[in-house]
PDB file of C-alpha atoms and ligand atoms in Angstrom:
ATOM      1  CA  MET A 119      25.697 -65.407  91.626  1.00 95.00           C
ATOM      2  CA  LYS A 120      22.196 -66.519  90.723  1.00 98.00           C
ATOM      3  CA  VAL A 121      22.119 -69.564  88.417  1.00 98.00           C
ATOM      4  CA  ARG A 122      19.067 -70.570  86.406  1.00 98.00           C
ATOM      5  CA  ILE A 123      18.857 -73.627  84.205  1.00 98.00           C
ATOM      6  CA  PHE A 124      16.395 -73.838  81.293  1.00 98.00           C
ATOM      7  CA  GLU A 125      15.226 -76.744  79.160  1.00 97.00           C
ATOM      8  CA  SER A 126      16.435 -74.980  76.028  1.00 98.00           C
ATOM      9  CA  SER A 127      18.657 -72.100  74.958  1.00 98.00           C
ATOM     10  CA  GLN A 128      15.530 -70.426  73.532  1.00 98.00           C
ATOM     11  CA  GLU A 129      13.948 -70.258  76.990  1.00 98.00           C
ATOM     12  CA  ALA A 130      17.150 -68.946  78.568  1.00 98.00           C
ATOM     13  CA  THR A 131      17.444 -66.346  75.792  1.00 98.00           C
ATOM     14  CA  HIS A 132      13.842 -65.295  76.355  1.00 98.00           C
ATOM     15  CA  GLU A 133      14.563 -64.733  80.050  1.00 98.00           C
ATOM     16  CA  ALA A 134      17.670 -62.674  79.198  1.00 98.00           C
ATOM     17  CA  ALA A 135      15.616 -60.600  76.748  1.00 98.00           C
ATOM     18  CA  ALA A 136      13.040 -59.966  79.480  1.00 98.00           C
ATOM     19  CA  LEU A 137      15.807 -58.658  81.782  1.00 98.00           C
ATOM     20  CA  PHE A 138      17.141 -56.294  79.101  1.00 98.00           C
ATOM     21  CA  ILE A 139      13.669 -55.107  78.107  1.00 98.00           C
ATOM     22  CA  GLU A 140      12.833 -54.399  81.732  1.00 98.00           C
ATOM     23  CA  GLN A 141      16.138 -52.533  82.174  1.00 98.00           C
ATOM     24  CA  ILE A 142      15.459 -50.306  79.138  1.00 98.00           C
ATOM     25  CA  GLN A 143      11.879 -49.639  80.228  1.00 98.00           C
ATOM     26  CA  ARG A 144      12.919 -48.758  83.783  1.00 98.00           C
ATOM     27  CA  LYS A 145      15.778 -46.501  82.627  1.00 98.00           C
ATOM     28  CA  PRO A 146      15.370 -45.393  78.982  1.00 98.00           C
ATOM     29  CA  ASP A 147      18.813 -43.726  79.050  1.00 98.00           C
ATOM     30  CA  CYS A 148      20.536 -46.781  80.503  1.00 98.00           C
ATOM     31  CA  VAL A 149      24.058 -47.921  79.663  1.00 98.00           C
ATOM     32  CA  LEU A 150      24.288 -51.459  78.311  1.00 98.00           C
ATOM     33  CA  GLY A 151      27.411 -53.570  78.007  1.00 98.00           C
ATOM     34  CA  LEU A 152      27.110 -55.801  74.939  1.00 98.00           C
ATOM     35  CA  ALA A 153      28.752 -58.992  73.731  1.00 98.00           C
ATOM     36  CA  THR A 154      29.449 -60.740  70.444  1.00 96.00           C
ATOM     37  CA  GLY A 155      29.709 -64.424  69.587  1.00 93.00           C
ATOM     38  CA  SER A 156      26.970 -66.781  68.476  1.00 93.00           C
ATOM     39  CA  THR A 157      25.335 -66.981  71.917  1.00 97.00           C
ATOM     40  CA  PRO A 158      23.630 -63.538  72.023  1.00 98.00           C
ATOM     41  CA  ILE A 159      22.372 -63.470  68.414  1.00 97.00           C
ATOM     42  CA  LYS A 160      18.884 -64.699  69.281  1.00 98.00           C
ATOM     43  CA  LEU A 161      18.710 -62.307  72.218  1.00 98.00           C
ATOM     44  CA  TYR A 162      19.397 -59.401  69.847  1.00 98.00           C
ATOM     45  CA  LYS A 163      16.616 -60.707  67.591  1.00 98.00           C
ATOM     46  CA  GLU A 164      14.209 -60.587  70.544  1.00 98.00           C
ATOM     47  CA  LEU A 165      15.266 -57.025  71.367  1.00 98.00           C
ATOM     48  CA  ILE A 166      14.718 -55.979  67.746  1.00 98.00           C
ATOM     49  CA  LEU A 167      11.253 -57.519  67.877  1.00 98.00           C
ATOM     50  CA  ALA A 168      10.462 -55.698  71.131  1.00 98.00           C
ATOM     51  CA  TYR A 169      11.563 -52.455  69.474  1.00 98.00           C
ATOM     52  CA  LYS A 170       9.416 -53.130  66.383  1.00 98.00           C
ATOM     53  CA  GLU A 171       6.414 -53.861  68.579  1.00 98.00           C
ATOM     54  CA  GLY A 172       6.948 -50.535  70.356  1.00 98.00           C
ATOM     55  CA  THR A 173       7.775 -52.138  73.727  1.00 98.00           C
ATOM     56  CA  ILE A 174      11.189 -50.459  73.967  1.00 98.00           C
ATOM     57  CA  SER A 175      13.149 -47.667  72.342  1.00 98.00           C
ATOM     58  CA  PHE A 176      16.935 -47.410  72.080  1.00 98.00           C
ATOM     59  CA  LYS A 177      16.841 -43.650  71.374  1.00 98.00           C
ATOM     60  CA  ARG A 178      18.545 -42.729  74.627  1.00 98.00           C
ATOM     61  CA  VAL A 179      20.368 -46.006  75.277  1.00 98.00           C
ATOM     62  CA  LYS A 180      24.174 -46.019  75.302  1.00 98.00           C
ATOM     63  CA  THR A 181      26.141 -49.185  74.599  1.00 98.00           C
ATOM     64  CA  PHE A 182      29.697 -50.336  75.209  1.00 98.00           C
ATOM     65  CA  ASN A 183      30.912 -53.554  73.658  1.00 98.00           C
ATOM     66  CA  LEU A 184      33.246 -55.849  75.477  1.00 98.00           C
ATOM     67  CA  ASP A 185      35.921 -56.194  72.857  1.00 98.00           C
ATOM     68  CA  GLU A 186      37.302 -55.879  69.334  1.00 97.00           C
ATOM     69  CA  TYR A 187      40.040 -57.553  67.322  1.00 96.00           C
ATOM     70  CA  VAL A 188      43.238 -55.577  66.859  1.00 97.00           C
ATOM     71  CA  GLY A 189      44.033 -54.562  63.312  1.00 93.00           C
ATOM     72  CA  LEU A 190      40.591 -54.955  61.751  1.00 90.00           C
ATOM     73  CA  ASP A 191      38.874 -52.024  60.117  1.00 90.00           C
ATOM     74  CA  ARG A 192      35.504 -51.578  61.806  1.00 91.00           C
ATOM     75  CA  LEU A 193      33.724 -52.359  58.549  1.00 88.00           C
ATOM     76  CA  HIS A 194      35.729 -55.544  58.009  1.00 88.00           C
ATOM     77  CA  THR A 195      33.311 -58.482  57.698  1.00 86.00           C
ATOM     78  CA  GLN A 196      34.724 -60.079  60.845  1.00 89.00           C
ATOM     79  CA  SER A 197      34.923 -56.989  63.031  1.00 93.00           C
ATOM     80  CA  TYR A 198      32.801 -56.892  66.143  1.00 95.00           C
ATOM     81  CA  TYR A 199      31.621 -53.364  65.276  1.00 97.00           C
ATOM     82  CA  ARG A 200      30.175 -54.689  62.042  1.00 95.00           C
ATOM     83  CA  PHE A 201      28.723 -57.711  63.838  1.00 95.00           C
ATOM     84  CA  MET A 202      26.864 -55.370  66.208  1.00 97.00           C
ATOM     85  CA  CYS A 203      25.539 -53.238  63.323  1.00 97.00           C
ATOM     86  CA  GLU A 204      24.275 -56.333  61.516  1.00 97.00           C
ATOM     87  CA  GLN A 205      22.840 -58.087  64.568  1.00 98.00           C
ATOM     88  CA  LEU A 206      21.336 -55.094  66.418  1.00 98.00           C
ATOM     89  CA  PHE A 207      22.258 -51.463  65.777  1.00 98.00           C
ATOM     90  CA  ASP A 208      21.019 -51.272  62.162  1.00 98.00           C
ATOM     91  CA  HIS A 209      17.602 -52.607  63.142  1.00 98.00           C
ATOM     92  CA  VAL A 210      16.681 -50.325  66.048  1.00 98.00           C
ATOM     93  CA  ASP A 211      16.429 -46.589  66.697  1.00 98.00           C
ATOM     94  CA  ILE A 212      19.772 -46.328  68.477  1.00 98.00           C
ATOM     95  CA  ASP A 213      21.973 -43.290  67.801  1.00 98.00           C
ATOM     96  CA  LYS A 214      25.244 -44.771  66.472  1.00 97.00           C
ATOM     97  CA  ARG A 215      27.128 -42.008  68.284  1.00 98.00           C
ATOM     98  CA  ASN A 216      26.023 -43.760  71.466  1.00 98.00           C
ATOM     99  CA  CYS A 217      27.377 -47.146  70.329  1.00 98.00           C
ATOM    100  CA  HIS A 218      30.905 -47.774  71.537  1.00 98.00           C
ATOM    101  CA  VAL A 219      33.187 -50.586  70.433  1.00 98.00           C
ATOM    102  CA  PRO A 220      36.936 -50.423  71.139  1.00 98.00           C
ATOM    103  CA  ASN A 221      38.866 -49.211  68.100  1.00 97.00           C
ATOM    104  CA  GLY A 222      41.037 -52.146  67.053  1.00 96.00           C
ATOM    105  CA  GLN A 223      42.869 -49.929  64.590  1.00 96.00           C
ATOM    106  CA  ALA A 224      43.861 -47.238  67.061  1.00 96.00           C
ATOM    107  CA  LYS A 225      47.437 -46.070  66.478  1.00 96.00           C
ATOM    108  CA  ASN A 226      47.887 -45.356  70.153  1.00 97.00           C
ATOM    109  CA  ILE A 227      46.506 -48.415  71.954  1.00 96.00           C
ATOM    110  CA  GLU A 228      47.418 -47.036  75.374  1.00 96.00           C
ATOM    111  CA  ARG A 229      45.348 -43.938  74.754  1.00 98.00           C
ATOM    112  CA  GLU A 230      42.465 -45.910  73.200  1.00 98.00           C
ATOM    113  CA  VAL A 231      42.044 -48.206  76.215  1.00 98.00           C
ATOM    114  CA  MET A 232      42.235 -45.301  78.657  1.00 98.00           C
ATOM    115  CA  GLN A 233      39.675 -43.330  76.666  1.00 98.00           C
ATOM    116  CA  TYR A 234      37.360 -46.350  76.488  1.00 98.00           C
ATOM    117  CA  GLU A 235      37.462 -46.773  80.247  1.00 98.00           C
ATOM    118  CA  ALA A 236      36.934 -43.008  80.715  1.00 98.00           C
ATOM    119  CA  ALA A 237      33.960 -43.008  78.321  1.00 98.00           C
ATOM    120  CA  ILE A 238      32.266 -45.775  80.336  1.00 98.00           C
ATOM    121  CA  GLU A 239      32.774 -43.769  83.488  1.00 98.00           C
ATOM    122  CA  ALA A 240      31.570 -40.532  81.890  1.00 98.00           C
ATOM    123  CA  ALA A 241      28.383 -42.332  80.805  1.00 98.00           C
ATOM    124  CA  GLY A 242      27.754 -43.183  84.454  1.00 98.00           C
ATOM    125  CA  GLY A 243      28.988 -46.793  84.391  1.00 98.00           C
ATOM    126  CA  ILE A 244      27.339 -49.869  82.920  1.00 98.00           C
ATOM    127  CA  ASP A 245      23.855 -50.685  84.213  1.00 98.00           C
ATOM    128  CA  MET A 246      23.595 -54.137  82.665  1.00 98.00           C
ATOM    129  CA  GLN A 247      26.430 -56.123  81.106  1.00 98.00           C
ATOM    130  CA  LEU A 248      25.711 -59.016  78.770  1.00 98.00           C
ATOM    131  CA  LEU A 249      28.318 -61.788  78.775  1.00 98.00           C
ATOM    132  CA  GLY A 250      29.028 -65.018  76.982  1.00 98.00           C
ATOM    133  CA  ILE A 251      31.812 -67.338  78.034  1.00 98.00           C
ATOM    134  CA  GLY A 252      34.651 -68.916  76.072  1.00 95.00           C
ATOM    135  CA  GLY A 253      35.292 -72.653  76.245  1.00 94.00           C
ATOM    136  CA  ASN A 254      38.340 -71.797  78.382  1.00 95.00           C
ATOM    137  CA  GLY A 255      36.399 -69.527  80.763  1.00 97.00           C
ATOM    138  CA  HIS A 256      37.244 -66.230  79.081  1.00 97.00           C
ATOM    139  CA  ILE A 257      34.845 -63.304  79.389  1.00 98.00           C
ATOM    140  CA  GLY A 258      35.217 -60.570  76.802  1.00 97.00           C
ATOM    141  CA  PHE A 259      38.706 -61.519  75.690  1.00 97.00           C
ATOM    142  CA  ASN A 260      40.101 -61.902  79.209  1.00 97.00           C
ATOM    143  CA  GLU A 261      41.993 -65.118  78.723  1.00 96.00           C
ATOM    144  CA  PRO A 262      43.156 -67.609  81.388  1.00 96.00           C
ATOM    145  CA  GLY A 263      46.095 -66.111  83.273  1.00 94.00           C
ATOM    146  CA  CYS A 264      44.814 -62.542  82.911  1.00 93.00           C
ATOM    147  CA  ASN A 265      44.963 -59.917  85.620  1.00 92.00           C
ATOM    148  CA  LEU A 266      41.672 -60.092  87.524  1.00 92.00           C
ATOM    149  CA  ASP A 267      41.635 -56.394  88.458  1.00 91.00           C
ATOM    150  CA  CYS A 268      42.477 -54.639  85.230  1.00 94.00           C
ATOM    151  CA  GLY A 269      40.503 -52.253  83.064  1.00 97.00           C
ATOM    152  CA  THR A 270      40.281 -52.158  79.265  1.00 98.00           C
ATOM    153  CA  HIS A 271      43.540 -53.433  77.807  1.00 97.00           C
ATOM    154  CA  LEU A 272      45.315 -55.256  74.987  1.00 97.00           C
ATOM    155  CA  GLU A 273      45.117 -59.043  75.281  1.00 96.00           C
ATOM    156  CA  SER A 274      46.856 -61.804  73.300  1.00 96.00           C
ATOM    157  CA  LEU A 275      44.468 -64.562  72.322  1.00 95.00           C
ATOM    158  CA  THR A 276      45.123 -68.147  73.361  1.00 93.00           C
ATOM    159  CA  ARG A 277      45.438 -70.967  70.868  1.00 92.00           C
ATOM    160  CA  GLN A 278      42.035 -72.347  71.942  1.00 89.00           C
ATOM    161  CA  THR A 279      40.296 -69.009  71.350  1.00 91.00           C
ATOM    162  CA  ILE A 280      41.938 -68.595  67.947  1.00 91.00           C
ATOM    163  CA  GLN A 281      40.746 -72.081  66.978  1.00 88.00           C
ATOM    164  CA  ASP A 282      37.230 -71.536  68.388  1.00 86.00           C
ATOM    165  CA  ASN A 283      36.804 -68.181  66.684  1.00 86.00           C
ATOM    166  CA  ALA A 284      38.191 -69.401  63.371  1.00 86.00           C
ATOM    167  CA  ARG A 285      35.244 -71.772  63.268  1.00 78.00           C
ATOM    168  CA  LEU A 286      32.823 -68.943  63.921  1.00 68.00           C
ATOM    169  CA  PHE A 287      34.134 -66.002  61.997  1.00 63.00           C
ATOM    170  CA  PHE A 288      36.790 -66.982  59.507  1.00 60.00           C
ATOM    171  CA  ASN A 289      35.420 -70.054  57.732  1.00 71.00           C
ATOM    172  CA  GLY A 290      37.837 -72.165  59.699  1.00 74.00           C
ATOM    173  CA  ASN A 291      40.898 -70.309  58.429  1.00 83.00           C
ATOM    174  CA  GLU A 292      42.913 -69.896  61.600  1.00 88.00           C
ATOM    175  CA  ALA A 293      45.652 -67.917  59.888  1.00 88.00           C
ATOM    176  CA  GLN A 294      43.251 -65.025  59.398  1.00 87.00           C
ATOM    177  CA  VAL A 295      42.230 -64.679  63.029  1.00 90.00           C
ATOM    178  CA  PRO A 296      43.906 -61.664  64.642  1.00 93.00           C
ATOM    179  CA  ARG A 297      46.252 -62.679  67.459  1.00 95.00           C
ATOM    180  CA  GLN A 298      45.305 -59.780  69.715  1.00 97.00           C
ATOM    181  CA  ALA A 299      42.226 -57.929  70.848  1.00 97.00           C
ATOM    182  CA  LEU A 300      41.236 -54.930  72.926  1.00 98.00           C
ATOM    183  CA  THR A 301      38.943 -55.957  75.731  1.00 98.00           C
ATOM    184  CA  MET A 302      37.227 -54.521  78.754  1.00 98.00           C
ATOM    185  CA  GLY A 303      39.108 -55.943  81.729  1.00 98.00           C
ATOM    186  CA  VAL A 304      37.680 -58.180  84.409  1.00 98.00           C
ATOM    187  CA  GLY A 305      37.802 -55.075  86.619  1.00 97.00           C
ATOM    188  CA  THR A 306      35.625 -53.168  84.120  1.00 98.00           C
ATOM    189  CA  ILE A 307      33.131 -56.035  84.013  1.00 98.00           C
ATOM    190  CA  LEU A 308      32.972 -56.273  87.801  1.00 98.00           C
ATOM    191  CA  ARG A 309      32.089 -52.569  87.991  1.00 98.00           C
ATOM    192  CA  ALA A 310      28.889 -53.144  85.941  1.00 98.00           C
ATOM    193  CA  ARG A 311      25.897 -52.897  88.261  1.00 98.00           C
ATOM    194  CA  ARG A 312      24.370 -56.099  86.921  1.00 98.00           C
ATOM    195  CA  CYS A 313      25.808 -58.904  84.773  1.00 98.00           C
ATOM    196  CA  VAL A 314      23.780 -61.368  82.711  1.00 98.00           C
ATOM    197  CA  LEU A 315      25.812 -64.317  81.432  1.00 98.00           C
ATOM    198  CA  LEU A 316      24.489 -66.773  78.856  1.00 98.00           C
ATOM    199  CA  ALA A 317      26.073 -70.157  78.162  1.00 98.00           C
ATOM    200  CA  PHE A 318      24.683 -72.893  75.969  1.00 98.00           C
ATOM    201  CA  GLY A 319      25.820 -76.303  74.815  1.00 98.00           C
ATOM    202  CA  LYS A 320      28.347 -78.989  75.573  1.00 97.00           C
ATOM    203  CA  SER A 321      31.424 -76.933  74.673  1.00 96.00           C
ATOM    204  CA  LYS A 322      30.749 -74.666  77.688  1.00 97.00           C
ATOM    205  CA  GLN A 323      30.284 -77.415  80.333  1.00 98.00           C
ATOM    206  CA  VAL A 324      33.785 -77.341  81.845  1.00 98.00           C
ATOM    207  CA  ALA A 325      34.053 -73.537  81.836  1.00 98.00           C
ATOM    208  CA  VAL A 326      30.572 -73.200  83.382  1.00 98.00           C
ATOM    209  CA  GLN A 327      31.310 -75.722  86.147  1.00 98.00           C
ATOM    210  CA  GLY A 328      34.568 -73.930  86.998  1.00 98.00           C
ATOM    211  CA  MET A 329      32.919 -70.509  86.908  1.00 98.00           C
ATOM    212  CA  ILE A 330      30.165 -71.521  89.342  1.00 98.00           C
ATOM    213  CA  GLU A 331      31.616 -74.234  91.562  1.00 98.00           C
ATOM    214  CA  GLY A 332      35.377 -73.845  91.215  1.00 97.00           C
ATOM    215  CA  PRO A 333      37.688 -71.520  93.121  1.00 98.00           C
ATOM    216  CA  ILE A 334      38.056 -67.907  91.985  1.00 97.00           C
ATOM    217  CA  THR A 335      41.101 -68.222  89.786  1.00 97.00           C
ATOM    218  CA  LYS A 336      42.683 -66.456  86.853  1.00 96.00           C
ATOM    219  CA  ASN A 337      42.741 -69.847  85.132  1.00 97.00           C
ATOM    220  CA  ASN A 338      38.983 -69.407  84.679  1.00 98.00           C
ATOM    221  CA  PRO A 339      38.450 -65.627  84.425  1.00 97.00           C
ATOM    222  CA  ALA A 340      34.634 -66.010  84.600  1.00 98.00           C
ATOM    223  CA  SER A 341      34.989 -67.448  88.130  1.00 98.00           C
ATOM    224  CA  VAL A 342      35.604 -63.911  89.382  1.00 98.00           C
ATOM    225  CA  LEU A 343      31.888 -63.258  88.824  1.00 98.00           C
ATOM    226  CA  GLN A 344      31.368 -65.154  92.106  1.00 98.00           C
ATOM    227  CA  ARG A 345      32.555 -61.886  93.688  1.00 97.00           C
ATOM    228  CA  HIS A 346      30.048 -59.744  91.782  1.00 98.00           C
ATOM    229  CA  PRO A 347      27.009 -58.716  93.866  1.00 98.00           C
ATOM    230  CA  ASP A 348      24.405 -59.054  91.099  1.00 98.00           C
ATOM    231  CA  THR A 349      25.183 -61.629  88.417  1.00 98.00           C
ATOM    232  CA  VAL A 350      22.564 -63.832  86.778  1.00 98.00           C
ATOM    233  CA  VAL A 351      23.778 -66.898  84.883  1.00 98.00           C
ATOM    234  CA  LEU A 352      21.288 -68.365  82.408  1.00 98.00           C
ATOM    235  CA  LEU A 353      22.117 -71.847  81.138  1.00 98.00           C
ATOM    236  CA  ASP A 354      20.558 -74.539  79.030  1.00 98.00           C
ATOM    237  CA  THR A 355      20.556 -78.064  80.469  1.00 98.00           C
ATOM    238  CA  LEU A 356      23.509 -79.115  78.319  1.00 98.00           C
ATOM    239  CA  ALA A 357      25.805 -76.320  79.535  1.00 98.00           C
ATOM    240  CA  ALA A 358      24.750 -77.096  83.123  1.00 98.00           C
ATOM    241  CA  GLU A 359      25.387 -80.829  82.892  1.00 97.00           C
ATOM    242  CA  LYS A 360      28.666 -80.889  84.864  1.00 98.00           C
ATOM    243  CA  LEU A 361      27.304 -78.828  87.779  1.00 97.00           C
ATOM    244  CA  LYS A 362      27.179 -80.798  91.022  1.00 94.00           C
ATOM    245  CA  LYS A 363      24.392 -78.633  92.405  1.00 82.00           C
ATOM    246  CA  LYS A 364      21.638 -78.026  89.895  1.00 75.00           C
ATOM    247  CA  GLY A 365      19.146 -75.902  91.793  1.00 67.00           C
TER     248      GLY A 365
HETATM  249  C1  LIG B 512      34.376 -64.464  71.734  1.00 60.92           C
HETATM  250  C2  LIG B 512      33.983 -63.191  72.479  1.00 60.92           C
HETATM  251  C3  LIG B 512      33.343 -63.501  73.830  1.00 60.92           C
HETATM  252  C4  LIG B 512      32.303 -64.598  73.662  1.00 60.92           C
HETATM  253  C5  LIG B 512      32.962 -65.841  73.158  1.00 60.92           C
HETATM  254  C6  LIG B 512      32.015 -67.039  73.047  1.00 60.92           C
HETATM  255  O1  LIG B 512      35.641 -64.911  72.070  1.00 60.92           O
HETATM  256  N1  LIG B 512      35.095 -62.333  72.697  1.00 60.92           N
HETATM  257  O2  LIG B 512      32.772 -62.324  74.357  1.00 60.92           O
HETATM  258  O3  LIG B 512      31.668 -64.832  74.902  1.00 60.92           O
HETATM  259  O4  LIG B 512      33.482 -65.543  71.865  1.00 60.92           O
HETATM  260  O5  LIG B 512      31.451 -67.109  71.789  1.00 60.92           O
HETATM  261  P1  LIG B 512      30.182 -67.990  71.410  1.00 60.92           P
HETATM  262  O6  LIG B 512      29.014 -67.293  72.017  1.00 60.92           O
HETATM  263  O7  LIG B 512      30.137 -67.987  69.936  1.00 60.92           O
HETATM  264  O8  LIG B 512      30.408 -69.332  72.001  1.00 60.92           O
END
């Protein structure tokens, strides 16, 4: 795990954008794993800018998102599919048929998660996976206590995640936050050839310290990235504050 600490989240985001731009330039038909949440929004803005300037094209890029809420129509204002359209897909030349987000409304969840995993494999696996981290160490929606080997699956959200995400997506109305989500598993994430994790701000300090310096434990699912051969963690100084070793 390579850890880099930046003065500001803008600088860390800029570095992440450079990694994604380089990946797309090197392999124009690459497979990207994408994330939602507030953390990657500015990164997507940088990628849109790079596209508009003609530096990159998404024409042949395939994407797989980490997760989706169960029960939400994909055009629901809070769905992650819609988030991705608004933050990235609608602003670049990507073919929407190449944009994959788990179907949170699938009637047969078992089949949906198997097909999602199979589609990633059929695309040749993920070249570069973008990750954020939850305040409790979750990646995707792999919550503390999850199975550290599994593929895409149905996950029940913890109380902390429901509270955190209510603030972000449901105007603070916790009752509206779905209680379950479909998520790539930790196993799926570990199979990505490269992972780029972004974490900013005070609310991520404990999770970040555990991920980097703690034991590999299902209590902090992100800690399993210590086992991944090519993970880059990009932090701002605030998120890095609890690290014992800072360089
Ligand atoms: C959600 C997503 C995660 C994301 C996390 C952090 O729970 N499922 O993939 O990393 O939120 O969100 P934020 O970046 O807003 O802190």
